[in-house]
Short mmCIF file of C-alpha atoms in Angstrom, two decimals:
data_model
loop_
_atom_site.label_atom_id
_atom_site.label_comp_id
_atom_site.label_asym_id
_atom_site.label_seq_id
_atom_site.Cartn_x
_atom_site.Cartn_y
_atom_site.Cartn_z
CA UNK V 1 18.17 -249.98 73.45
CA UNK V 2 21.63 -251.55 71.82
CA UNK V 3 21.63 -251.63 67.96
CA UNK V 4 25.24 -253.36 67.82
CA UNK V 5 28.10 -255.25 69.53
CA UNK V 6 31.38 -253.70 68.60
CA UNK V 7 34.05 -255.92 69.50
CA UNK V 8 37.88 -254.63 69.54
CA UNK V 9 40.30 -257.15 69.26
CA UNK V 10 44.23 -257.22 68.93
CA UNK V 11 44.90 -260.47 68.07
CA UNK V 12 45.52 -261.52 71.67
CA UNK V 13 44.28 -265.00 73.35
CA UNK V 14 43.38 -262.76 75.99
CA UNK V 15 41.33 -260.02 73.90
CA UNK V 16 39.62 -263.55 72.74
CA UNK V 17 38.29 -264.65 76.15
CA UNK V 18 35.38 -262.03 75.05
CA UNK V 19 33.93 -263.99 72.61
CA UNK V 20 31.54 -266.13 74.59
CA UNK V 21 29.93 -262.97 76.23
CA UNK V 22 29.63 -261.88 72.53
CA UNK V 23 27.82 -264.75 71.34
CA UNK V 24 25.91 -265.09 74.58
CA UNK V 25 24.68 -261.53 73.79
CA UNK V 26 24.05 -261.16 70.13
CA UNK V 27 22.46 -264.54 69.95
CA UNK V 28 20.12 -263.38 73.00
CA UNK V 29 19.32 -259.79 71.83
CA UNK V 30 19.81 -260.54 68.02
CA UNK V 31 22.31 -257.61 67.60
CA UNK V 32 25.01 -257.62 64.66
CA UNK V 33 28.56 -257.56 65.78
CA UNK V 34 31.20 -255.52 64.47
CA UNK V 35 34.79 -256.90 64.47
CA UNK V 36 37.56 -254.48 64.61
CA UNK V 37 41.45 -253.60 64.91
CA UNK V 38 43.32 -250.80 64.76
CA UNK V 39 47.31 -250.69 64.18
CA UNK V 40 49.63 -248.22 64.10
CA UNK V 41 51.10 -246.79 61.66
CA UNK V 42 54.05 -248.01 59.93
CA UNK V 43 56.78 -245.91 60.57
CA UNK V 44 59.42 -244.82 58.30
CA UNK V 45 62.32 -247.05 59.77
CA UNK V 46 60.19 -250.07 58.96
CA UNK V 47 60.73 -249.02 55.14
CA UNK V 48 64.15 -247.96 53.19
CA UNK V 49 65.05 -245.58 55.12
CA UNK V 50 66.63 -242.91 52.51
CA UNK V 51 64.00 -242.81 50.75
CA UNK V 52 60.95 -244.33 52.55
CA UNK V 53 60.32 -246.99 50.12
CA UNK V 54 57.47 -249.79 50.45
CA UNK V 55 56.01 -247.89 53.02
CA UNK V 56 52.45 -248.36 51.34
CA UNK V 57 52.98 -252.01 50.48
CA UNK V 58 54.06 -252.84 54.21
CA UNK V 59 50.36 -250.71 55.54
CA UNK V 60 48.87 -252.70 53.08
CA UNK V 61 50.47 -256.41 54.07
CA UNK V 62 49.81 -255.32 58.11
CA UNK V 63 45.73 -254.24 56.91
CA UNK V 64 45.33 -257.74 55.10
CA UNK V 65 46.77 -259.55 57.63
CA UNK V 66 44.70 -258.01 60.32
CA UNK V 67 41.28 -258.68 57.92
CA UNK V 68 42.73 -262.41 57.82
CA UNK V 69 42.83 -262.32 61.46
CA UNK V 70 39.40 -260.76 61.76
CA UNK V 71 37.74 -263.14 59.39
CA UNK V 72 39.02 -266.36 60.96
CA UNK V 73 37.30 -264.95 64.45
CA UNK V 74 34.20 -264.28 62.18
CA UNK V 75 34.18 -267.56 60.58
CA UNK V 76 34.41 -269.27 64.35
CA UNK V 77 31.37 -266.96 65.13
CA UNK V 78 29.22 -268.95 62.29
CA UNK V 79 26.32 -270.11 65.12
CA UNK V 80 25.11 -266.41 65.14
CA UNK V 81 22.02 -265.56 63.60
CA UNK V 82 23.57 -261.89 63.43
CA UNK V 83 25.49 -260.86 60.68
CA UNK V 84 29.21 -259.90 61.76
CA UNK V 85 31.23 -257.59 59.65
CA UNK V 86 34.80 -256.65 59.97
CA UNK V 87 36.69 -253.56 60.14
CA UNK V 88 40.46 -252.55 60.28
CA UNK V 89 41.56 -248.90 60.99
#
C-alpha cells in the first residue's frame, strides 16, 4: 500500500510536532522516511549587487545549513528500524 513517509519540514517547532506520528507510523508499517526542505532561491540583492557576486557560495551555505538541520532531526529519529534519508531542494 505505502512504500515511504515523506516528511516536509521548514525548520519550524511547529512543522516538528509531526514527528511522533512519523515514528508511530514507520516503526508500525516499517516504511523508510524521507526528510526534506525546500528554500527559495537566493535572490540577487542578497549578493553584490553590481555584479551578483557570491551568489553560488550563499545557495550553497543556505543548502548545507538546511542538510545540518535535516540531519540533526534524523539523528533524533535513531529508534527507527527504517532507514531515513535526507533531501534539500
Amino acid at each position: 500500500m505505502y512504500r515511504r513517509i515523506l516528511v516536509p519540514l521548514d525548520g519550524s517547532s511547529l512543522a516538528e510536532k509531526v514527528l511522533p506520528y512519523v515514528r508511530l507510523l514507520a516503526s508500525s508499517l516499517a516504511l523508510p522516511v524521507g526528510l526534506l526542505r525546500v528554500f527559495g532561491g537566493v535572490s540577487v540583492q542578497m549578493t553584490d549587487p553590481d555584479h551578483g557576486h557570491y551568489l553560488g557560495a550563499i545557495e550553497d551555505s543556505f543548502r548545507e545549513d538546511a542538510m545540518d538541520y535535516l540531519e540533526s532531526v534524523k539523528n533524533s529519529l535513531t529508534d527507527l528500524h527504517s532507514p531515513v534519508s535526507c533531501a534539500v531542494y
